[in-house]
Short mmCIF file of C-alpha atoms in Angstrom, two decimals:
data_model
loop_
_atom_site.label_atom_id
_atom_site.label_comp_id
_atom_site.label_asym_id
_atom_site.label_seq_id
_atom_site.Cartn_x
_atom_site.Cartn_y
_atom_site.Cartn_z
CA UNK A 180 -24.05 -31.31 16.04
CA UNK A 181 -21.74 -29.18 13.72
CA UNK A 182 -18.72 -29.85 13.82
CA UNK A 183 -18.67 -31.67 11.24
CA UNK A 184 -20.71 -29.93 8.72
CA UNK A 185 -21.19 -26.30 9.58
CA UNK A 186 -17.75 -25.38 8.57
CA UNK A 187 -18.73 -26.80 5.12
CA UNK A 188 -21.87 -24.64 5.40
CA UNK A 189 -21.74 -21.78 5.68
CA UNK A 190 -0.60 -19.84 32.15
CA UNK A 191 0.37 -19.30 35.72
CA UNK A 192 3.44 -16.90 33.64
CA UNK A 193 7.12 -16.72 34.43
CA UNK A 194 6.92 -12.78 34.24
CA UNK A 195 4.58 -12.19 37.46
CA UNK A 196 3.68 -9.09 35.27
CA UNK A 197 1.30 -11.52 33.31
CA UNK A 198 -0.37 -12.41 36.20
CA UNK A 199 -3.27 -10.27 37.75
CA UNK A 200 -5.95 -11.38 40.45
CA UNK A 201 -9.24 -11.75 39.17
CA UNK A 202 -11.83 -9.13 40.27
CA UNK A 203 -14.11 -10.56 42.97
CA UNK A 204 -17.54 -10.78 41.82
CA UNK A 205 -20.63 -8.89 43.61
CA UNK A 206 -22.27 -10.69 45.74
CA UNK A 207 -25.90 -11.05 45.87
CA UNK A 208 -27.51 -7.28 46.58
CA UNK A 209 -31.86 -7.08 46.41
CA UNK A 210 -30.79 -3.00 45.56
CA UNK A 211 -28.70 -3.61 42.54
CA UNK A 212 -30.55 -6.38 41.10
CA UNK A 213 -27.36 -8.28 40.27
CA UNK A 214 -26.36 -12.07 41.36
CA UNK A 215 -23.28 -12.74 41.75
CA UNK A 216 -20.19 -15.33 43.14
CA UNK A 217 -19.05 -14.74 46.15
CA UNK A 218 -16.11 -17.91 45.15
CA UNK A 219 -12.51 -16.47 46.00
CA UNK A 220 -10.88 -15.03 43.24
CA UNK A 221 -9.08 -16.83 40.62
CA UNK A 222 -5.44 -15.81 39.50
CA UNK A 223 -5.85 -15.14 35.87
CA UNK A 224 -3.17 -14.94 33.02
CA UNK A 225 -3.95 -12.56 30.26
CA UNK A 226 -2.31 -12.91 26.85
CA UNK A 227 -1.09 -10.41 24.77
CA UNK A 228 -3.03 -8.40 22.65
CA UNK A 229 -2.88 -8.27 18.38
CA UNK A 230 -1.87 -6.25 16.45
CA UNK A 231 -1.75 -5.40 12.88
CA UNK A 232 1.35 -7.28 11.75
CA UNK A 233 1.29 -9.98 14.11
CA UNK A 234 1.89 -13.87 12.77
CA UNK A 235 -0.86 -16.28 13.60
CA UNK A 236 -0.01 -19.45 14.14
CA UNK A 237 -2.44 -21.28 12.60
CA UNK A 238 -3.88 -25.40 13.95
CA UNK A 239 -6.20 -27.92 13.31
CA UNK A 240 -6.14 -29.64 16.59
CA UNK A 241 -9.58 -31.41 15.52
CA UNK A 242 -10.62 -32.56 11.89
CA UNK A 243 -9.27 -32.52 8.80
CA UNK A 244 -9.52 -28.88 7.01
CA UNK A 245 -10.08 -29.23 3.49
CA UNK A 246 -7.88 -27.19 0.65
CA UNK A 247 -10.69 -24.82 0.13
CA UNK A 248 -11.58 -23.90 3.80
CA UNK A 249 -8.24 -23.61 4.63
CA UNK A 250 -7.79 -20.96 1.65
CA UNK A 251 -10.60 -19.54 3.34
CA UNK A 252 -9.25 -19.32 6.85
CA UNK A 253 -5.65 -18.10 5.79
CA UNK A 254 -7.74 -15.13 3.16
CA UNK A 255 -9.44 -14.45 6.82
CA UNK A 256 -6.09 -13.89 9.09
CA UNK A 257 -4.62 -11.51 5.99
CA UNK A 258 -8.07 -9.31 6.23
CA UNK A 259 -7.65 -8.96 9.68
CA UNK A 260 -3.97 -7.59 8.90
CA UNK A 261 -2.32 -10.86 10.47
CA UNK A 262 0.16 -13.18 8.76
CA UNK A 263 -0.05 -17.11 8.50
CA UNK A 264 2.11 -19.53 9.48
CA UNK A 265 1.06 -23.02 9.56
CA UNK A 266 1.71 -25.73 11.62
CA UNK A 267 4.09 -28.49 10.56
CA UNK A 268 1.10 -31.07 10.30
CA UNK A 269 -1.53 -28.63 8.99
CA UNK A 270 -1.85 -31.37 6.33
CA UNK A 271 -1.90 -34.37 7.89
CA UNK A 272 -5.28 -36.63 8.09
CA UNK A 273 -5.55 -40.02 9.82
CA UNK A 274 -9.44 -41.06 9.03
CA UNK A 275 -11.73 -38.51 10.65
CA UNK A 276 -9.00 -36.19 12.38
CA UNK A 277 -6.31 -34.09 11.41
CA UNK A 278 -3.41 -36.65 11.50
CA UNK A 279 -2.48 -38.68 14.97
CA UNK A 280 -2.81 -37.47 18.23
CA UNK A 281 0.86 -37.06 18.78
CA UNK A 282 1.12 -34.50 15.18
CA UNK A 283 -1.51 -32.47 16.54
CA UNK A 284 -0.47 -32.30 19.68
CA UNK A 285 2.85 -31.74 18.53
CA UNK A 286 1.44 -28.76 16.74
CA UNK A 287 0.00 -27.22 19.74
CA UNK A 288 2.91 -26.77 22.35
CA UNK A 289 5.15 -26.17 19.25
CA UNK A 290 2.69 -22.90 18.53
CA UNK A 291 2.30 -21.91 21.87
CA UNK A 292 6.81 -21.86 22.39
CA UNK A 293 7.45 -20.64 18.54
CA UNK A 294 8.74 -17.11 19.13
CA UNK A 295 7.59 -16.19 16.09
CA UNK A 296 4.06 -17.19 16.83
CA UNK A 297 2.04 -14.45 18.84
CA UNK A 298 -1.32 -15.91 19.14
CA UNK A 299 -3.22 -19.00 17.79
CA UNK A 300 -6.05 -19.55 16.16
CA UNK A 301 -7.58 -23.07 15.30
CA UNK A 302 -8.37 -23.20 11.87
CA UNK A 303 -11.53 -25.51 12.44
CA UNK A 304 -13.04 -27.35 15.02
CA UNK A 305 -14.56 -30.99 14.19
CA UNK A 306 -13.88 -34.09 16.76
CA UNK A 307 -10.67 -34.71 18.17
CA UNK A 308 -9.14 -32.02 20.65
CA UNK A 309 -11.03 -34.49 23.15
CA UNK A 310 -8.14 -36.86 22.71
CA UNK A 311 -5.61 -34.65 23.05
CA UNK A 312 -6.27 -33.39 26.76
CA UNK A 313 -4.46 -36.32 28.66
CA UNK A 314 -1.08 -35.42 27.50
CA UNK A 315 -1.24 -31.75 27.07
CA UNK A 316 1.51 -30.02 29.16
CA UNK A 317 0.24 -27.46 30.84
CA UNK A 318 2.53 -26.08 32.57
CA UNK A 319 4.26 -25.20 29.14
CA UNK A 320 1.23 -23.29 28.05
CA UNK A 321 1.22 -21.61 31.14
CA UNK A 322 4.98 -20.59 31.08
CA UNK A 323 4.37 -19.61 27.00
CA UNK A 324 0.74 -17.32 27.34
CA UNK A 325 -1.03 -16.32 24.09
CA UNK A 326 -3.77 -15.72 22.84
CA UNK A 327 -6.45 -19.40 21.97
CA UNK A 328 -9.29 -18.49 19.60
CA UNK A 329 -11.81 -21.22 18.49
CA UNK A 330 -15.37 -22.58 19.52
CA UNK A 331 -17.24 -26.05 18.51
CA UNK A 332 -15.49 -28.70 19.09
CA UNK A 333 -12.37 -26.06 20.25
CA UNK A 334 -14.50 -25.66 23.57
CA UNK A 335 -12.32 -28.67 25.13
CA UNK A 336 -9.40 -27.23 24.60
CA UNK A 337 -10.60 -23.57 25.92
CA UNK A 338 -11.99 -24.96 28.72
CA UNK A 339 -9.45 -27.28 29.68
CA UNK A 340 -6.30 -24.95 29.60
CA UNK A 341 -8.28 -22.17 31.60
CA UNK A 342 -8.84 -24.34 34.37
CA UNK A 343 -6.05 -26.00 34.46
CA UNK A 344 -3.62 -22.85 33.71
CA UNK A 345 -5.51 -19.54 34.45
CA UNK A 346 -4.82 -18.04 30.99
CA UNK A 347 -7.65 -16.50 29.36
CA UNK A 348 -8.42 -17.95 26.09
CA UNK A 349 -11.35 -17.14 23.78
CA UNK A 350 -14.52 -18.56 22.55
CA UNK A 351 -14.73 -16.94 18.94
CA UNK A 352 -14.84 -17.94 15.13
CA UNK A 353 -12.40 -20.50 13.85
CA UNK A 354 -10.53 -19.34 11.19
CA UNK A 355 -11.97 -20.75 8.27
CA UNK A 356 -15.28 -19.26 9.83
CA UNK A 357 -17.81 -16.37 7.71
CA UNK A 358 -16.24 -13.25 9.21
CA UNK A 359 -19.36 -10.75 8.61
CA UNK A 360 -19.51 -7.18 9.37
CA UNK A 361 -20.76 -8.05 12.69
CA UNK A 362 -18.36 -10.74 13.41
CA UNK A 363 -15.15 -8.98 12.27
CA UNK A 364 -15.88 -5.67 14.30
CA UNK A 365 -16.50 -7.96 17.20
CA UNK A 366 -13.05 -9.73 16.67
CA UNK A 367 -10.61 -6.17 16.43
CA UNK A 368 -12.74 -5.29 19.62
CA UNK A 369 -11.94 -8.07 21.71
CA UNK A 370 -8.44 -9.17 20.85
CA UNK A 371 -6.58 -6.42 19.36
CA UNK A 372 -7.81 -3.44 21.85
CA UNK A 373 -6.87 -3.35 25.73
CA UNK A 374 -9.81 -1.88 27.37
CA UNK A 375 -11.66 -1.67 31.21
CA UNK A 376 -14.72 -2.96 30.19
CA UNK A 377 -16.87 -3.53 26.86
CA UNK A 378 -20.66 -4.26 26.45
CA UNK A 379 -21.45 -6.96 23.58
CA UNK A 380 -24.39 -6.27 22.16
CA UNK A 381 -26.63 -9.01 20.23
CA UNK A 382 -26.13 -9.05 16.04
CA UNK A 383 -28.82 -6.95 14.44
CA UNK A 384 -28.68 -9.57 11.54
CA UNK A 385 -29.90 -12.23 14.06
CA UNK A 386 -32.52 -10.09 15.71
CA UNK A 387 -34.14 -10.12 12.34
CA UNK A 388 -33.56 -13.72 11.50
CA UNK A 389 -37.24 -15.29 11.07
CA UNK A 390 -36.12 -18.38 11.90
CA UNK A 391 -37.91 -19.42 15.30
CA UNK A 392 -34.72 -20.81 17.13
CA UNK A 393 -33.47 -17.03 16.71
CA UNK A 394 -35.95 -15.71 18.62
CA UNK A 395 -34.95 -14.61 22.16
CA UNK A 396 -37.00 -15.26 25.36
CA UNK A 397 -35.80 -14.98 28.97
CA UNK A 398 -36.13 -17.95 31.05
CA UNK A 399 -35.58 -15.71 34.39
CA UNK A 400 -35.18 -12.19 34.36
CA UNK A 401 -32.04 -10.20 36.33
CA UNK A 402 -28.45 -9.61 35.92
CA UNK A 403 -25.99 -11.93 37.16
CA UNK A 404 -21.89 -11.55 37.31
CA UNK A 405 -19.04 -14.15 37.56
CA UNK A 406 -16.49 -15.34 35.76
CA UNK A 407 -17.19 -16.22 31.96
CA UNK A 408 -17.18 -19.93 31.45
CA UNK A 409 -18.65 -22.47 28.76
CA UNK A 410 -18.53 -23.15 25.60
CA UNK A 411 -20.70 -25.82 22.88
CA UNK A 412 -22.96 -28.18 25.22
CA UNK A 413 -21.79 -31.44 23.55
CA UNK A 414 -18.33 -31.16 24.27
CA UNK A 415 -19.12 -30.03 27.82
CA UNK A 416 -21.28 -32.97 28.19
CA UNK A 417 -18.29 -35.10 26.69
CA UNK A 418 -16.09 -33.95 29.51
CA UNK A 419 -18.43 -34.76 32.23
CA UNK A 420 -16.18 -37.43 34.71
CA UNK A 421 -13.14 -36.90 32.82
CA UNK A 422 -10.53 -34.37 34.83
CA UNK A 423 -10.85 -31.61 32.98
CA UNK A 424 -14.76 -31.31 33.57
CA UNK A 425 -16.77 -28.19 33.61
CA UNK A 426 -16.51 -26.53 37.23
CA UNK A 427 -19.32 -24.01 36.73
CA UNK A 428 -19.44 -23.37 40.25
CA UNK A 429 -20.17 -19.71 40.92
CA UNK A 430 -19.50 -18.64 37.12
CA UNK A 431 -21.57 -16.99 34.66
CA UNK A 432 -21.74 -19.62 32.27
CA UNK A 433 -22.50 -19.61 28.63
CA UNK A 434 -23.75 -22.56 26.38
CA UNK A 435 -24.13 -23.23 22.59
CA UNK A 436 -24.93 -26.07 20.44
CA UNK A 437 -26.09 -27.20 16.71
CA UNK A 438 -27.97 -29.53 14.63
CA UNK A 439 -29.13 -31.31 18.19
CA UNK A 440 -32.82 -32.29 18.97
CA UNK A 441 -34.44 -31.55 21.87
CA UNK A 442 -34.22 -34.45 23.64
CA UNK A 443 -30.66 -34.32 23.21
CA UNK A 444 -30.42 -31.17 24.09
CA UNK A 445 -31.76 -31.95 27.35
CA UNK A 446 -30.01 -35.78 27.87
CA UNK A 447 -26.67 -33.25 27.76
CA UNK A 448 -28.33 -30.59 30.30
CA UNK A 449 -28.85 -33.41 32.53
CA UNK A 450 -25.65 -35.02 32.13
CA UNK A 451 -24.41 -31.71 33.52
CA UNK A 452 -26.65 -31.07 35.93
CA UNK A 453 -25.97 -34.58 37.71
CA UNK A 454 -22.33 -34.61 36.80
CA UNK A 455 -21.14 -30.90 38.17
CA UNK A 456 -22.64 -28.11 40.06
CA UNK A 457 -24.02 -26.37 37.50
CA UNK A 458 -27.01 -25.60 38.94
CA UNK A 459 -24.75 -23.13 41.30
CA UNK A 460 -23.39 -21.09 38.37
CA UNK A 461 -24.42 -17.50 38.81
CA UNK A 462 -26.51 -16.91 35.81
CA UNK A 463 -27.03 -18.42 31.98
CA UNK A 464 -26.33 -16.76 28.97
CA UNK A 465 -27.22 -18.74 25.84
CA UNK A 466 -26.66 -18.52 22.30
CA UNK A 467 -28.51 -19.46 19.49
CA UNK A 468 -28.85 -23.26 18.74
CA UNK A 469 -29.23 -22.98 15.41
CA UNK A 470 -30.53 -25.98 13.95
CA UNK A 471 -31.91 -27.57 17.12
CA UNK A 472 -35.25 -28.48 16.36
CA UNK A 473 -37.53 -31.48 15.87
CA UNK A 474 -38.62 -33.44 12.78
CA UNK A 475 -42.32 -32.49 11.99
CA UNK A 476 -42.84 -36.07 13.12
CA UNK A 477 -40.96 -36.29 15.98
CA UNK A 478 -43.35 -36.81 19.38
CA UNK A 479 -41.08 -33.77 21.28
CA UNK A 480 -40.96 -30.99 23.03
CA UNK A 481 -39.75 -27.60 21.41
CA UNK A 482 -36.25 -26.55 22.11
CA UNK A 483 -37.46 -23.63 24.32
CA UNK A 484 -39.93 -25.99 26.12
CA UNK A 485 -36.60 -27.85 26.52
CA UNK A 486 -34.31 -24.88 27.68
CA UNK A 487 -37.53 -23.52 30.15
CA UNK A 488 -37.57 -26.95 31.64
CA UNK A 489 -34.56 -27.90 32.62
CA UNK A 490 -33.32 -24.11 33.61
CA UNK A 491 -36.08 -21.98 35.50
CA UNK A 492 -35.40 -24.77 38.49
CA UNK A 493 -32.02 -22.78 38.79
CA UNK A 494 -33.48 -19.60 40.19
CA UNK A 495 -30.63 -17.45 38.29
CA UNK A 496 -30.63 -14.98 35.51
CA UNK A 497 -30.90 -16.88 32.18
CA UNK A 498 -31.63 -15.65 28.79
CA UNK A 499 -31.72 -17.29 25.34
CA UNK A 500 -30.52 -15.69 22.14
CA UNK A 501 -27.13 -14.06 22.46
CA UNK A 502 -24.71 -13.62 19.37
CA UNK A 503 -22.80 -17.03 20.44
CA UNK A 504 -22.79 -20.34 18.60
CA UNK A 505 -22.53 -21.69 15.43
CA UNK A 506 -23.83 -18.14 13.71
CA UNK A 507 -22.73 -16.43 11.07
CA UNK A 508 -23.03 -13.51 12.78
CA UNK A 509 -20.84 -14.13 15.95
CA UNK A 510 -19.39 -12.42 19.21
CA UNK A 511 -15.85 -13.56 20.49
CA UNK A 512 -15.79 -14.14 24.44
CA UNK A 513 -12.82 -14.27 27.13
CA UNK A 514 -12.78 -16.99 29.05
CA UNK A 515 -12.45 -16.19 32.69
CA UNK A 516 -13.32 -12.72 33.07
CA UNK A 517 -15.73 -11.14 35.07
CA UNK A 518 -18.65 -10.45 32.99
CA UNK A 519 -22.59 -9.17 33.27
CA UNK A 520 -24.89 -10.84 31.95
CA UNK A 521 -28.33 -8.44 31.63
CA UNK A 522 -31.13 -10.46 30.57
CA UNK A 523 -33.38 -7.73 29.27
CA UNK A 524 -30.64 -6.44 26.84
CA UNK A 525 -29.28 -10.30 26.14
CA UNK A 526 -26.33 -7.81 26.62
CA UNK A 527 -22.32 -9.29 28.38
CA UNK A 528 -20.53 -6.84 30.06
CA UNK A 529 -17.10 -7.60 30.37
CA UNK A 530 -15.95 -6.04 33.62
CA UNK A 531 -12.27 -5.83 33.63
CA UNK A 532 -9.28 -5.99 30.52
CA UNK A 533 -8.82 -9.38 29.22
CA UNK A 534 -5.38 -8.66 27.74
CA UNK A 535 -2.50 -7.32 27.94
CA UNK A 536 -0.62 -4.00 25.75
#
């Protein structure tokens, strides 16, 4: 899995204002076609939207970022119109992470209080943020809401703090990721503009990628609607038993992964399949696994064999091929919102605003 070489490549809120009640998802109607949870709603907390101007406050709460990606990252945030500032241990290393626990931890309830700071971003992902969740304080985040962008290995952390807070954080490039045409557009859309709904749309650029494990298929065919949840399958798999677990219960949930075979691919789908109630989420939306594949002299199954056999058991809406994952062409998702997943257009609606003016 990436995370360690893809870079290379390639709160409940103390102003009630902050708070709205999630929109209740449809339930199941034959006439519109659309599956949906019929869960209670969940209190969310939306962060505040971007704007040109705004200081990002910029973390490696995972591995190491070397001088030339983080060049990369910072030359990113100023093309989006954003200033840098860095974290105090930005710098640090201990062996394979990004200094100690404790400095990036430090660095992540210091960025989410810093007045100065009004959103963060993680500058990579890479193993680590696993370590940090026993001692995050949460109810700080939730008392100090902004925007969390990030994906790989950043999928703990997203994960974690929505369930355990209610703010809405975002699957989305790191910082020091390729921000393409594509990419970028999809970025102002979602965090700097405060709108009803929005319709992402699959990347042209990957709809003509000849590489097989681009290639869409639909494993069952429908729309389904719940709340957005998910992230990269390893790390999901990592948190199975731990507290801050997947609860995929009567969400629409979305998956991604890299660099994994098949038969690891589907050791982690089982994992979660035995480990939470994921085969009660409302529909499937995945991304492209880019790199997933066997050696030519492997004795496996294909990754869609893979996908198709472990997923069309769930008798939801699931689809294969979305803009999400480790891409260079990639969409940025809120976590938590109601959302529409259509399989025929591989299309996510997002149903109602994610942040606030």
């Amino acid at each position: 899995m990436e995370r360690r070489s893809f870079t290379h490549r390639l709160l409940l809120s103390v102003g009630a204002g902050l708070i709205l009640p999630q929109c209740k998802a449809a339930g199941n109607d034959p006439k519109s076609g659309l599956i949906g949870s019929t869960n209670p709603a969940r209190p969310l907390i939306l962060p505040k939207k971007l704007k040109k101007g705004d200081t990002i406050g910029l973390i490696t709460p995972g591995s190491f970022i070397p001088d030339r990606d983080l060049a990369k990252a910072e030359r990113n945030m100023i093309s989006l119109g954003l200033r840098v500032k860095r974290s105090k241990n930005l710098r640090a290393l201990r062996g394979f992470t990004a200094g100690t626990d404790a400095e990036r931890l430090d660095d992540l309830h210091t960025m989410f209080s810093d007045p100065e700071v009004d959103a963060i971003w993680c500058a990579r992902g890479g193993y680590g943020c696993t370590r940090l969740l026993p001692n995050i304080d949460f109810n700080h985040i939730r008392n100090n809401p902004k925007i969390l962008i990030g994906y790989s290995d950043i999928t703990a952390l997203t994960t974690a703090i929505f369930q355990e807070t209610g703010l809405v954080c975002f699957h989305g490039p790191v910082a020091a990721s390729t921000f393409t045409e594509y990419t970028k557009r999809e970025l102002e859309a979602t965090l700097f503009d405060v709108q009803p709904t929005r319709t992402i749309t699959p990347a042209l650029a990957n709809q003509e990628n000849t590489d097989p494990l681009f290639e869409p298929f639909v494993i069952q065919s429908g729309k389904a609607s719940g709340q957005l949840i998910g992230g990269n399958l390893s790390l999901l798999a990592a948190m199975a038993g731990t507290p801050w677990a997947l609860q995929p219960e009567g969400m629409l949930l979305f998956l991604e992964d890299i660099e994994e075979k098949p038969y690891r691919i589907d050791r982690m789908l089982t994992q979660l399949r035995q480990s939470s109630a994921m085969d009660k989420a409302t529909g499937l939306a995945l991304g492209i696994f880019a790199g997933c594949k066997p050696d030519p002299e492997d004795r496996s199954l294909s990754l869609s064999q893979t996908l198709k056999g472990q997923l069309n058991t769930f008798n939801v809406p699931a689809a294969y091929g979305l803009s999400i994952g480790h891409i260079t062409h990639q969409c940025t998702l809120p976590i938590g919102i109601h959302a529409t997943l259509d399989t025929h257009t591989r299309t996510l609606t997002l149903n109602e605003p994610w942040l606030t003016p």
